[in-house]
Amino acid sequence: MSSIAIVGAGPGLGAAVARRFGREGYGVALLARDGERLGALAEQLAGEGVRARGFAADVRDPLALAGALARAAEELGTVEILQYSPVPQRDFMLPVLETTHADLFGPVEFSVYGPVAAVQQVLPGMRELGRGTILFVNGGTAVIPHPERAGTSIAFAAESAYGHLLHDRLAAEGIHVAQLVIPGAIVAGHARKDPAVLADTLWGMHRDRHGFRHYADDLES
């Protein structure tokens, strides 16, 4: 039995992905900072027939994140799919000329140290399975930097580079690495950016295993 670990799970995209992959028979590990909210979400999903459990961890604490992923694998089965999709904090989005080196600590912890710690934790299990998928979910600044959102622009670019390097190096091992860029906000009812639609997109990326970067919508949206 294998599982999907959703880092940054919440009631929107995270819950939709949990439902989509849960319908395919995967156990679902929900990771975020608030353990109480995760417990409520896991209970809701369980009522819908999804085998889900919450594991509290802050992505800015690499050891805690790795530990939560290890517990998830023990309780739900080897992590075959890792989705890294936490929502950045507002204080990461300062104008570039107001951004000091200290202001970049948080974004880099969030979008570089966190993903690296998560991947390093789950990669041995994927290799043992002989298959796996790593999905990075980012906003539009991962592609087009925004001068008013310097922290995420810089950190997302680094996360994108890391993901692309993984994509190139792990393909031969049966491990697919891909990125979904979601321009603007996730909007309920939107033809392309509704959470359930995005969850279907992510399922298709996992299933079809084609290319690294995918776009949920036009970058101008």
Tab-separated table of C-alpha atoms in Angstrom:
chain	number	residue	atom	x	y	z
A	1	MET	CA	0.000	0.000	0.000
A	2	SER	CA	1.354	3.421	-0.912
A	3	SER	CA	0.321	6.984	-0.176
A	4	ILE	CA	0.360	10.591	-1.269
A	5	ALA	CA	1.779	13.210	1.082
A	6	ILE	CA	0.322	16.688	0.611
A	7	VAL	CA	2.605	19.288	2.185
A	8	GLY	CA	0.606	22.435	2.808
A	9	ALA	CA	-2.766	20.677	2.987
A	10	GLY	CA	-5.793	22.853	3.596
A	11	PRO	CA	-9.533	22.941	2.864
A	12	GLY	CA	-9.075	24.117	-0.744
A	13	LEU	CA	-6.562	22.542	-3.096
A	14	GLY	CA	-5.180	20.117	-0.511
A	15	ALA	CA	-8.603	18.678	0.265
A	16	ALA	CA	-9.462	18.420	-3.440
A	17	VAL	CA	-6.222	16.565	-4.180
A	18	ALA	CA	-6.850	14.275	-1.220
A	19	ARG	CA	-10.267	13.376	-2.616
A	20	ARG	CA	-8.952	12.858	-6.153
A	21	PHE	CA	-6.045	10.628	-5.205
A	22	GLY	CA	-8.034	8.965	-2.443
A	23	ARG	CA	-10.557	7.812	-5.043
A	24	GLU	CA	-7.679	6.048	-6.765
A	25	GLY	CA	-6.941	4.062	-3.614
A	26	TYR	CA	-4.049	6.030	-2.156
A	27	GLY	CA	-3.712	6.718	1.528
A	28	VAL	CA	-3.495	10.469	2.104
A	29	ALA	CA	-1.068	12.167	4.496
A	30	LEU	CA	-2.043	15.772	5.215
A	31	LEU	CA	0.820	17.976	6.406
A	32	ALA	CA	0.540	21.545	7.673
A	33	ARG	CA	1.279	23.525	10.828
A	34	ASP	CA	-2.133	23.387	12.518
A	35	GLY	CA	-2.690	19.890	13.870
A	36	GLU	CA	-6.240	20.626	15.009
A	37	ARG	CA	-7.340	21.746	11.542
A	38	LEU	CA	-5.603	18.773	9.965
A	39	GLY	CA	-7.476	16.442	12.300
A	40	ALA	CA	-10.807	17.996	11.344
A	41	LEU	CA	-9.982	17.751	7.639
A	42	ALA	CA	-8.862	14.130	7.976
A	43	GLU	CA	-12.112	13.306	9.791
A	44	GLN	CA	-14.151	14.993	7.051
A	45	LEU	CA	-12.292	13.085	4.344
A	46	ALA	CA	-12.688	9.814	6.225
A	47	GLY	CA	-16.448	10.405	6.161
A	48	GLU	CA	-16.154	10.562	2.375
A	49	GLY	CA	-14.292	7.273	2.206
A	50	VAL	CA	-10.755	8.659	1.957
A	51	ARG	CA	-8.096	7.037	4.154
A	52	ALA	CA	-6.487	10.245	5.441
A	53	ARG	CA	-4.480	11.303	8.487
A	54	GLY	CA	-2.990	14.596	9.583
A	55	PHE	CA	0.653	15.148	10.548
A	56	ALA	CA	1.524	18.545	11.977
A	57	ALA	CA	4.804	20.101	10.835
A	58	ASP	CA	6.165	23.497	9.852
A	59	VAL	CA	7.867	23.429	6.447
A	60	ARG	CA	10.405	25.933	7.793
A	61	ASP	CA	11.600	23.255	10.233
A	62	PRO	CA	13.275	20.623	7.999
A	63	LEU	CA	13.735	18.066	10.772
A	64	ALA	CA	10.091	18.309	11.838
A	65	LEU	CA	8.947	18.022	8.230
A	66	ALA	CA	11.112	14.964	7.605
A	67	GLY	CA	9.849	13.384	10.821
A	68	ALA	CA	6.211	13.956	9.859
A	69	LEU	CA	6.805	12.373	6.452
A	70	ALA	CA	8.487	9.384	8.098
A	71	ARG	CA	5.451	8.894	10.369
A	72	ALA	CA	3.142	9.221	7.381
A	73	ALA	CA	4.968	6.417	5.564
A	74	GLU	CA	4.804	4.195	8.639
A	75	GLU	CA	1.067	4.719	9.127
A	76	LEU	CA	-0.238	4.999	5.551
A	77	GLY	CA	2.325	3.196	3.413
A	78	THR	CA	5.346	4.293	1.416
A	79	VAL	CA	4.988	7.810	0.050
A	80	GLU	CA	4.710	7.226	-3.701
A	81	ILE	CA	3.542	10.781	-4.450
A	82	LEU	CA	4.793	13.948	-2.800
A	83	GLN	CA	2.971	17.208	-3.426
A	84	TYR	CA	4.720	20.321	-2.127
A	85	SER	CA	2.175	23.130	-2.143
A	86	PRO	CA	2.195	25.278	1.018
A	87	VAL	CA	0.824	28.814	0.634
A	88	PRO	CA	3.541	31.479	1.150
A	89	GLN	CA	3.232	33.972	3.979
A	90	ARG	CA	2.283	37.547	3.137
A	91	ASP	CA	5.480	38.944	4.632
A	92	PHE	CA	7.447	37.115	1.921
A	93	MET	CA	5.977	39.502	-0.635
A	94	LEU	CA	7.819	42.788	-0.106
A	95	PRO	CA	8.864	45.169	-2.900
A	96	VAL	CA	12.315	44.321	-4.181
A	97	LEU	CA	13.961	47.585	-3.087
A	98	GLU	CA	12.615	47.103	0.435
A	99	THR	CA	13.766	43.482	0.671
A	100	THR	CA	16.871	42.924	2.778
A	101	HIS	CA	18.932	39.763	3.014
A	102	ALA	CA	17.152	38.991	6.300
A	103	ASP	CA	13.782	39.163	4.561
A	104	LEU	CA	14.845	36.277	2.340
A	105	PHE	CA	15.490	33.824	5.183
A	106	GLY	CA	11.811	32.885	5.444
A	107	PRO	CA	11.114	32.468	1.735
A	108	VAL	CA	14.238	30.368	1.244
A	109	GLU	CA	13.411	28.161	4.239
A	110	PHE	CA	9.887	27.798	2.873
A	111	SER	CA	10.600	27.170	-0.809
A	112	VAL	CA	14.098	25.663	-0.819
A	113	TYR	CA	15.006	24.017	2.482
A	114	GLY	CA	11.483	22.612	2.903
A	115	PRO	CA	11.247	20.945	-0.516
A	116	VAL	CA	14.776	19.567	-0.290
A	117	ALA	CA	14.099	18.078	3.152
A	118	ALA	CA	10.821	16.572	1.949
A	119	VAL	CA	12.303	15.052	-1.195
A	120	GLN	CA	15.287	13.609	0.638
A	121	GLN	CA	12.950	11.969	3.133
A	122	VAL	CA	10.647	10.275	0.619
A	123	LEU	CA	13.119	9.476	-2.162
A	124	PRO	CA	14.479	6.216	-0.664
A	125	GLY	CA	10.948	4.824	-0.444
A	126	MET	CA	10.193	5.773	-4.029
A	127	ARG	CA	13.393	4.107	-5.161
A	128	GLU	CA	12.443	0.973	-3.271
A	129	LEU	CA	9.041	0.992	-4.991
A	130	GLY	CA	10.707	1.605	-8.340
A	131	ARG	CA	8.310	4.475	-9.052
A	132	GLY	CA	7.190	7.806	-7.683
A	133	THR	CA	5.937	11.293	-8.458
A	134	ILE	CA	7.024	14.619	-6.999
A	135	LEU	CA	4.710	17.551	-7.699
A	136	PHE	CA	5.653	21.157	-7.004
A	137	VAL	CA	2.816	23.712	-7.009
A	138	ASN	CA	3.788	27.371	-7.398
A	139	GLY	CA	2.335	30.744	-8.255
A	140	GLY	CA	3.055	32.738	-11.374
A	141	THR	CA	6.099	34.456	-9.839
A	142	ALA	CA	7.916	31.150	-10.286
A	143	VAL	CA	7.987	32.006	-13.981
A	144	ILE	CA	7.691	35.809	-14.163
A	145	PRO	CA	9.229	37.594	-11.150
A	146	HIS	CA	7.129	40.399	-9.687
A	147	PRO	CA	8.903	43.497	-8.287
A	148	GLU	CA	6.332	43.821	-5.494
A	149	ARG	CA	6.739	40.181	-4.428
A	150	ALA	CA	10.476	39.789	-4.272
A	151	GLY	CA	10.674	37.015	-1.671
A	152	THR	CA	8.428	34.565	-3.479
A	153	SER	CA	9.858	35.540	-6.864
A	154	ILE	CA	13.390	34.701	-5.748
A	155	ALA	CA	12.525	31.613	-3.706
A	156	PHE	CA	10.078	30.150	-6.246
A	157	ALA	CA	12.747	30.515	-8.928
A	158	ALA	CA	15.133	28.487	-6.771
A	159	GLU	CA	12.449	25.873	-6.070
A	160	SER	CA	11.743	25.649	-9.807
A	161	ALA	CA	15.413	25.112	-10.568
A	162	TYR	CA	15.630	22.373	-7.944
A	163	GLY	CA	12.554	20.666	-9.337
A	164	HIS	CA	13.855	20.819	-12.890
A	165	LEU	CA	17.165	19.298	-11.818
A	166	LEU	CA	15.308	16.474	-10.096
A	167	HIS	CA	13.169	15.953	-13.195
A	168	ASP	CA	16.251	15.445	-15.323
A	169	ARG	CA	18.105	13.188	-12.897
A	170	LEU	CA	15.285	10.963	-11.606
A	171	ALA	CA	13.394	10.143	-14.815
A	172	ALA	CA	15.608	7.135	-15.515
A	173	GLU	CA	14.629	5.701	-12.117
A	174	GLY	CA	10.899	5.832	-12.839
A	175	ILE	CA	10.389	8.900	-10.629
A	176	HIS	CA	8.559	11.741	-12.358
A	177	VAL	CA	9.057	15.306	-11.138
A	178	ALA	CA	6.749	18.065	-12.374
A	179	GLN	CA	5.635	21.586	-11.527
A	180	LEU	CA	2.168	23.116	-11.778
A	181	VAL	CA	2.171	26.905	-12.052
A	182	ILE	CA	-1.103	28.496	-10.937
A	183	PRO	CA	-1.235	32.168	-11.988
A	184	GLY	CA	-3.249	34.339	-9.627
A	185	ALA	CA	-5.636	32.920	-7.057
A	186	ILE	CA	-7.326	29.539	-6.828
A	187	VAL	CA	-11.003	30.317	-7.487
A	188	ALA	CA	-13.957	28.069	-6.730
A	189	GLY	CA	-16.058	27.641	-9.841
A	190	HIS	CA	-13.305	28.794	-12.203
A	191	ALA	CA	-13.067	26.700	-15.370
A	192	ARG	CA	-9.338	26.019	-14.867
A	193	LYS	CA	-8.492	27.123	-11.315
A	194	ASP	CA	-11.263	25.540	-9.261
A	195	PRO	CA	-9.679	23.239	-6.637
A	196	ALA	CA	-11.322	20.110	-8.061
A	197	VAL	CA	-10.183	21.017	-11.582
A	198	LEU	CA	-6.633	21.605	-10.347
A	199	ALA	CA	-6.740	18.267	-8.529
A	200	ASP	CA	-7.682	16.583	-11.804
A	201	THR	CA	-4.786	18.400	-13.487
A	202	LEU	CA	-2.367	17.136	-10.859
A	203	TRP	CA	-3.735	13.611	-11.199
A	204	GLY	CA	-3.170	13.823	-14.949
A	205	MET	CA	0.413	15.010	-14.401
A	206	HIS	CA	1.031	12.016	-12.158
A	207	ARG	CA	-0.640	9.604	-14.564
A	208	ASP	CA	0.727	10.891	-17.878
A	209	ARG	CA	4.274	11.677	-16.672
A	210	HIS	CA	5.031	14.123	-19.455
A	211	GLY	CA	7.277	17.180	-19.160
A	212	PHE	CA	8.297	19.274	-16.183
A	213	ARG	CA	6.375	22.571	-16.197
A	214	HIS	CA	2.617	22.764	-16.619
A	215	TYR	CA	0.321	25.794	-16.426
A	216	ALA	CA	-3.104	25.816	-14.823
A	217	ASP	CA	-4.053	28.939	-16.745
A	218	ASP	CA	-2.584	31.736	-18.838
A	219	LEU	CA	0.067	33.715	-16.958
A	220	GLU	CA	-1.873	36.952	-17.439
A	221	SER	CA	-4.867	35.560	-15.526
